[in-house]
PDB file of C-alpha atoms in Angstrom:
ATOM      1  CA  UNK O   1      57.522  18.615  91.645  1.00 42.00           C
ATOM      2  CA  UNK O   2      58.886  20.738  88.781  1.00 46.00           C
ATOM      3  CA  UNK O   3      56.930  23.691  87.559  1.00 46.00           C
ATOM      4  CA  UNK O   4      56.617  24.329  83.833  1.00 45.00           C
ATOM      5  CA  UNK O   5      58.132  27.592  82.713  1.00 43.00           C
ATOM      6  CA  UNK O   6      56.130  30.257  80.957  1.00 47.00           C
ATOM      7  CA  UNK O   7      58.443  30.065  77.930  1.00 46.00           C
ATOM      8  CA  UNK O   8      57.227  27.379  75.471  1.00 46.00           C
ATOM      9  CA  UNK O   9      60.453  27.642  73.436  1.00 47.00           C
ATOM     10  CA  UNK O  10      62.470  26.715  76.504  1.00 45.00           C
ATOM     11  CA  UNK O  11      60.119  23.787  77.190  1.00 46.00           C
ATOM     12  CA  UNK O  12      60.593  22.599  73.586  1.00 46.00           C
ATOM     13  CA  UNK O  13      64.368  22.814  73.968  1.00 44.00           C
ATOM     14  CA  UNK O  14      64.173  20.737  77.163  1.00 43.00           C
ATOM     15  CA  UNK O  15      61.977  18.134  75.431  1.00 45.00           C
ATOM     16  CA  UNK O  16      64.419  17.912  72.526  1.00 45.00           C
ATOM     17  CA  UNK O  17      67.284  17.384  74.973  1.00 45.00           C
ATOM     18  CA  UNK O  18      65.535  14.457  76.655  1.00 43.00           C
ATOM     19  CA  UNK O  19      67.780  11.503  77.478  1.00 47.00           C
ATOM     20  CA  UNK O  20      67.892   8.866  74.768  1.00 47.00           C
ATOM     21  CA  UNK O  21      66.833  11.315  72.056  1.00 46.00           C
ATOM     22  CA  UNK O  22      69.329  12.233  69.328  1.00 53.00           C
ATOM     23  CA  UNK O  23      70.854  15.682  69.683  1.00 56.00           C
ATOM     24  CA  UNK O  24      69.220  18.111  67.244  1.00 60.00           C
ATOM     25  CA  UNK O  25      71.320  19.956  64.708  1.00 69.00           C
ATOM     26  CA  UNK O  26      72.276  23.318  66.299  1.00 68.00           C
ATOM     27  CA  UNK O  27      71.403  25.253  63.141  1.00 67.00           C
ATOM     28  CA  UNK O  28      68.003  23.599  62.853  1.00 66.00           C
ATOM     29  CA  UNK O  29      67.321  24.062  66.574  1.00 68.00           C
ATOM     30  CA  UNK O  30      68.115  27.780  66.298  1.00 68.00           C
ATOM     31  CA  UNK O  31      65.867  28.121  63.236  1.00 66.00           C
ATOM     32  CA  UNK O  32      63.031  26.310  65.019  1.00 64.00           C
ATOM     33  CA  UNK O  33      63.414  28.580  68.050  1.00 66.00           C
ATOM     34  CA  UNK O  34      63.348  31.667  65.806  1.00 64.00           C
ATOM     35  CA  UNK O  35      60.253  30.385  63.993  1.00 61.00           C
ATOM     36  CA  UNK O  36      58.498  29.704  67.296  1.00 62.00           C
ATOM     37  CA  UNK O  37      59.438  33.141  68.635  1.00 57.00           C
ATOM     38  CA  UNK O  38      57.899  34.733  65.544  1.00 55.00           C
ATOM     39  CA  UNK O  39      54.988  32.286  65.726  1.00 60.00           C
ATOM     40  CA  UNK O  40      51.353  32.949  66.251  1.00 63.00           C
ATOM     41  CA  UNK O  41      49.725  33.849  69.509  1.00 57.00           C
ATOM     42  CA  UNK O  42      47.063  31.572  70.962  1.00 61.00           C
ATOM     43  CA  UNK O  43      43.809  31.725  69.039  1.00 64.00           C
ATOM     44  CA  UNK O  44      45.305  33.112  65.822  1.00 76.00           C
ATOM     45  CA  UNK O  45      44.730  31.315  62.565  1.00 83.00           C
ATOM     46  CA  UNK O  46      46.489  30.926  59.219  1.00 92.00           C
ATOM     47  CA  UNK O  47      45.017  30.763  55.741  1.00 94.00           C
ATOM     48  CA  UNK O  48      45.429  27.364  54.088  1.00 95.00           C
ATOM     49  CA  UNK O  49      47.041  28.773  50.940  1.00 94.00           C
ATOM     50  CA  UNK O  50      49.561  30.637  53.083  1.00 94.00           C
ATOM     51  CA  UNK O  51      50.294  27.608  55.280  1.00 95.00           C
ATOM     52  CA  UNK O  52      50.925  25.155  52.423  1.00 95.00           C
ATOM     53  CA  UNK O  53      53.301  27.729  50.915  1.00 95.00           C
ATOM     54  CA  UNK O  54      55.053  28.400  54.254  1.00 94.00           C
ATOM     55  CA  UNK O  55      55.748  24.684  54.865  1.00 94.00           C
ATOM     56  CA  UNK O  56      57.008  24.292  51.292  1.00 94.00           C
ATOM     57  CA  UNK O  57      54.302  22.007  49.886  1.00 94.00           C
ATOM     58  CA  UNK O  58      53.932  24.448  46.946  1.00 94.00           C
ATOM     59  CA  UNK O  59      56.471  26.850  45.459  1.00 94.00           C
ATOM     60  CA  UNK O  60      54.410  30.041  45.564  1.00 94.00           C
ATOM     61  CA  UNK O  61      51.411  31.243  47.510  1.00 93.00           C
ATOM     62  CA  UNK O  62      49.542  31.940  44.294  1.00 94.00           C
ATOM     63  CA  UNK O  63      50.013  28.276  43.313  1.00 94.00           C
ATOM     64  CA  UNK O  64      48.526  27.347  46.688  1.00 93.00           C
ATOM     65  CA  UNK O  65      45.532  29.601  46.093  1.00 95.00           C
ATOM     66  CA  UNK O  66      45.079  28.219  42.581  1.00 95.00           C
ATOM     67  CA  UNK O  67      45.197  24.659  43.929  1.00 95.00           C
ATOM     68  CA  UNK O  68      42.508  25.537  46.474  1.00 95.00           C
ATOM     69  CA  UNK O  69      40.288  27.147  43.840  1.00 95.00           C
ATOM     70  CA  UNK O  70      40.768  24.130  41.565  1.00 94.00           C
ATOM     71  CA  UNK O  71      39.595  21.725  44.269  1.00 94.00           C
ATOM     72  CA  UNK O  72      43.019  20.138  44.808  1.00 95.00           C
ATOM     73  CA  UNK O  73      43.196  20.953  48.540  1.00 96.00           C
ATOM     74  CA  UNK O  74      41.024  19.167  51.114  1.00 96.00           C
ATOM     75  CA  UNK O  75      41.093  19.750  54.859  1.00 95.00           C
ATOM     76  CA  UNK O  76      39.520  16.980  56.945  1.00 95.00           C
ATOM     77  CA  UNK O  77      37.861  15.601  53.812  1.00 93.00           C
ATOM     78  CA  UNK O  78      36.261  18.921  52.770  1.00 95.00           C
ATOM     79  CA  UNK O  79      37.177  20.977  49.721  1.00 96.00           C
ATOM     80  CA  UNK O  80      38.383  24.361  50.922  1.00 95.00           C
ATOM     81  CA  UNK O  81      38.816  27.866  49.568  1.00 95.00           C
ATOM     82  CA  UNK O  82      42.153  29.702  49.860  1.00 94.00           C
ATOM     83  CA  UNK O  83      40.976  31.743  52.867  1.00 95.00           C
ATOM     84  CA  UNK O  84      40.060  28.697  54.972  1.00 95.00           C
ATOM     85  CA  UNK O  85      41.618  28.901  58.451  1.00 94.00           C
ATOM     86  CA  UNK O  86      43.716  25.843  59.208  1.00 94.00           C
ATOM     87  CA  UNK O  87      44.177  24.594  62.808  1.00 92.00           C
ATOM     88  CA  UNK O  88      46.616  22.286  64.543  1.00 91.00           C
ATOM     89  CA  UNK O  89      45.556  18.661  64.085  1.00 92.00           C
ATOM     90  CA  UNK O  90      43.853  19.179  60.711  1.00 93.00           C
ATOM     91  CA  UNK O  91      44.509  16.657  57.937  1.00 95.00           C
ATOM     92  CA  UNK O  92      45.470  18.429  54.705  1.00 95.00           C
ATOM     93  CA  UNK O  93      45.341  16.583  51.374  1.00 96.00           C
ATOM     94  CA  UNK O  94      47.034  18.357  48.486  1.00 95.00           C
ATOM     95  CA  UNK O  95      47.122  17.040  44.922  1.00 94.00           C
ATOM     96  CA  UNK O  96      50.046  18.783  43.234  1.00 88.00           C
ATOM     97  CA  UNK O  97      52.405  17.874  40.362  1.00 85.00           C
ATOM     98  CA  UNK O  98      50.814  14.457  39.840  1.00 84.00           C
ATOM     99  CA  UNK O  99      51.188  13.395  43.463  1.00 88.00           C
ATOM    100  CA  UNK O 100      48.881  13.486  46.476  1.00 92.00           C
ATOM    101  CA  UNK O 101      50.400  14.723  49.729  1.00 94.00           C
ATOM    102  CA  UNK O 102      48.638  13.899  53.010  1.00 95.00           C
ATOM    103  CA  UNK O 103      49.907  15.870  56.016  1.00 96.00           C
ATOM    104  CA  UNK O 104      48.733  16.489  59.579  1.00 95.00           C
ATOM    105  CA  UNK O 105      49.258  20.049  60.848  1.00 93.00           C
ATOM    106  CA  UNK O 106      51.572  20.134  63.884  1.00 92.00           C
ATOM    107  CA  UNK O 107      52.432  23.831  63.999  1.00 91.00           C
ATOM    108  CA  UNK O 108      50.985  26.945  62.412  1.00 92.00           C
ATOM    109  CA  UNK O 109      53.396  29.289  60.687  1.00 91.00           C
ATOM    110  CA  UNK O 110      52.711  32.257  58.489  1.00 89.00           C
ATOM    111  CA  UNK O 111      56.134  32.988  57.021  1.00 91.00           C
ATOM    112  CA  UNK O 112      58.122  30.692  54.765  1.00 92.00           C
ATOM    113  CA  UNK O 113      60.948  28.969  56.601  1.00 90.00           C
ATOM    114  CA  UNK O 114      63.813  26.647  55.714  1.00 91.00           C
ATOM    115  CA  UNK O 115      63.093  23.075  54.698  1.00 91.00           C
ATOM    116  CA  UNK O 116      64.287  21.446  57.977  1.00 92.00           C
ATOM    117  CA  UNK O 117      62.062  23.771  60.019  1.00 91.00           C
ATOM    118  CA  UNK O 118      59.124  23.382  57.615  1.00 92.00           C
ATOM    119  CA  UNK O 119      59.324  19.591  57.946  1.00 92.00           C
ATOM    120  CA  UNK O 120      58.751  19.944  61.694  1.00 92.00           C
ATOM    121  CA  UNK O 121      55.472  21.798  61.145  1.00 92.00           C
ATOM    122  CA  UNK O 122      53.621  18.753  59.817  1.00 95.00           C
ATOM    123  CA  UNK O 123      53.500  14.972  59.937  1.00 95.00           C
ATOM    124  CA  UNK O 124      53.796  13.542  56.437  1.00 94.00           C
ATOM    125  CA  UNK O 125      51.468  10.561  55.874  1.00 94.00           C
ATOM    126  CA  UNK O 126      51.930  10.555  52.086  1.00 91.00           C
ATOM    127  CA  UNK O 127      52.925   7.511  50.161  1.00 90.00           C
ATOM    128  CA  UNK O 128      56.560   7.672  49.019  1.00 87.00           C
ATOM    129  CA  UNK O 129      57.136   9.322  45.647  1.00 81.00           C
ATOM    130  CA  UNK O 130      57.531   6.971  42.698  1.00 76.00           C
ATOM    131  CA  UNK O 131      61.168   6.231  41.824  1.00 77.00           C
ATOM    132  CA  UNK O 132      62.645   8.235  39.012  1.00 72.00           C
ATOM    133  CA  UNK O 133      63.150   6.114  35.958  1.00 67.00           C
ATOM    134  CA  UNK O 134      66.710   5.736  34.862  1.00 56.00           C
ATOM    135  CA  UNK O 135      66.393   6.733  31.235  1.00 56.00           C
ATOM    136  CA  UNK O 136      69.461   6.777  29.046  1.00 57.00           C
ATOM    137  CA  UNK O 137      69.714   9.934  26.990  1.00 62.00           C
ATOM    138  CA  UNK O 138      68.606   9.054  23.494  1.00 61.00           C
ATOM    139  CA  UNK O 139      69.970  10.734  20.436  1.00 65.00           C
ATOM    140  CA  UNK O 140      72.621  13.011  21.898  1.00 74.00           C
ATOM    141  CA  UNK O 141      75.207  13.935  19.315  1.00 75.00           C
ATOM    142  CA  UNK O 142      78.741  15.036  19.977  1.00 81.00           C
ATOM    143  CA  UNK O 143      79.435  18.739  19.656  1.00 84.00           C
ATOM    144  CA  UNK O 144      81.050  19.751  16.416  1.00 84.00           C
ATOM    145  CA  UNK O 145      79.850  16.782  14.382  1.00 85.00           C
ATOM    146  CA  UNK O 146      77.753  19.029  12.193  1.00 87.00           C
ATOM    147  CA  UNK O 147      74.250  18.691  10.939  1.00 89.00           C
ATOM    148  CA  UNK O 148      72.825  15.155  10.975  1.00 86.00           C
ATOM    149  CA  UNK O 149      72.334  13.467   7.642  1.00 90.00           C
ATOM    150  CA  UNK O 150      68.968  12.141   6.618  1.00 93.00           C
ATOM    151  CA  UNK O 151      70.102   8.673   7.641  1.00 92.00           C
ATOM    152  CA  UNK O 152      71.247   9.967  11.063  1.00 87.00           C
ATOM    153  CA  UNK O 153      67.936  11.783  11.550  1.00 86.00           C
ATOM    154  CA  UNK O 154      65.936   8.671  10.755  1.00 89.00           C
ATOM    155  CA  UNK O 155      68.061   6.635  13.157  1.00 86.00           C
ATOM    156  CA  UNK O 156      67.493   9.219  15.919  1.00 82.00           C
ATOM    157  CA  UNK O 157      63.738   9.209  15.286  1.00 84.00           C
ATOM    158  CA  UNK O 158      63.700   5.412  15.399  1.00 84.00           C
ATOM    159  CA  UNK O 159      65.541   5.435  18.749  1.00 80.00           C
ATOM    160  CA  UNK O 160      63.190   8.057  20.183  1.00 77.00           C
ATOM    161  CA  UNK O 161      60.165   6.159  18.909  1.00 75.00           C
ATOM    162  CA  UNK O 162      58.837   9.188  17.060  1.00 72.00           C
ATOM    163  CA  UNK O 163      58.347   7.640  13.660  1.00 62.00           C
ATOM    164  CA  UNK O 164      59.413   4.318  12.331  1.00 53.00           C
ATOM    165  CA  UNK O 165      59.863   4.167   8.575  1.00 53.00           C
ATOM    166  CA  UNK O 166      57.682   1.044   8.334  1.00 55.00           C
ATOM    167  CA  UNK O 167      54.982   2.322  10.636  1.00 52.00           C
ATOM    168  CA  UNK O 168      51.392   1.802   9.494  1.00 53.00           C
ATOM    169  CA  UNK O 169      50.023   4.749   7.608  1.00 52.00           C
ATOM    170  CA  UNK O 170      53.436   5.904   6.365  1.00 54.00           C
ATOM    171  CA  UNK O 171      53.222   6.499   2.600  1.00 55.00           C
ATOM    172  CA  UNK O 172      55.705   4.384   0.700  1.00 55.00           C
ATOM    173  CA  UNK O 173      56.758   5.442  -2.789  1.00 59.00           C
ATOM    174  CA  UNK O 174      56.023   2.801  -5.390  1.00 62.00           C
ATOM    175  CA  UNK O 175      59.141   1.613  -7.196  1.00 62.00           C
ATOM    176  CA  UNK O 176      59.481   2.355 -10.904  1.00 63.00           C
ATOM    177  CA  UNK O 177      58.647  -0.847 -12.815  1.00 66.00           C
ATOM    178  CA  UNK O 178      61.647  -0.313 -15.106  1.00 69.00           C
ATOM    179  CA  UNK O 179      64.129   0.298 -12.255  1.00 65.00           C
ATOM    180  CA  UNK O 180      64.823   3.869 -13.343  1.00 66.00           C
ATOM    181  CA  UNK O 181      64.949   6.930 -11.150  1.00 66.00           C
ATOM    182  CA  UNK O 182      62.142   9.281 -11.762  1.00 61.00           C
ATOM    183  CA  UNK O 183      63.260  12.871 -12.416  1.00 64.00           C
ATOM    184  CA  UNK O 184      62.693  15.393  -9.629  1.00 61.00           C
ATOM    185  CA  UNK O 185      62.642  12.854  -6.867  1.00 55.00           C
TER     186      UNK O 185
END
């Protein structure tokens, strides 16, 4: 019968080196070990705004706090304030940048870490992000061609969909009944 060691980082390294499991990246494994060494002691807690920043769900901690105050962060179905203490196993729902992220907390960290380490601190149950639309750049002119003419500008606006010349509500000048140009126009 094998006894478990008192070092959880060593236990984690042994679990990662289990037969049949892919070998972890040495750089990522070292970063995970460093994050665990600087981790929290048993019974400590982390603020939700700090945790969502540390695992890279938001870019800054102040954005995390603002999201909490705006009601965009829910933990276990409840709206939370920025100072809410998150625990392992909590479900965090974050609505940010037009997308809802649903994550389960696996590990508590207080300091921001690299993306590979941050991804190991939660289980992502979010739907995949929508595909980026392949949009051809519209109306890009070559350098050095000078200022666009009125005809070029109208063509660019038509391509961009900003204003069609025959759009409803566009005033159209009435032609001169005699076919002459009116002065000043």
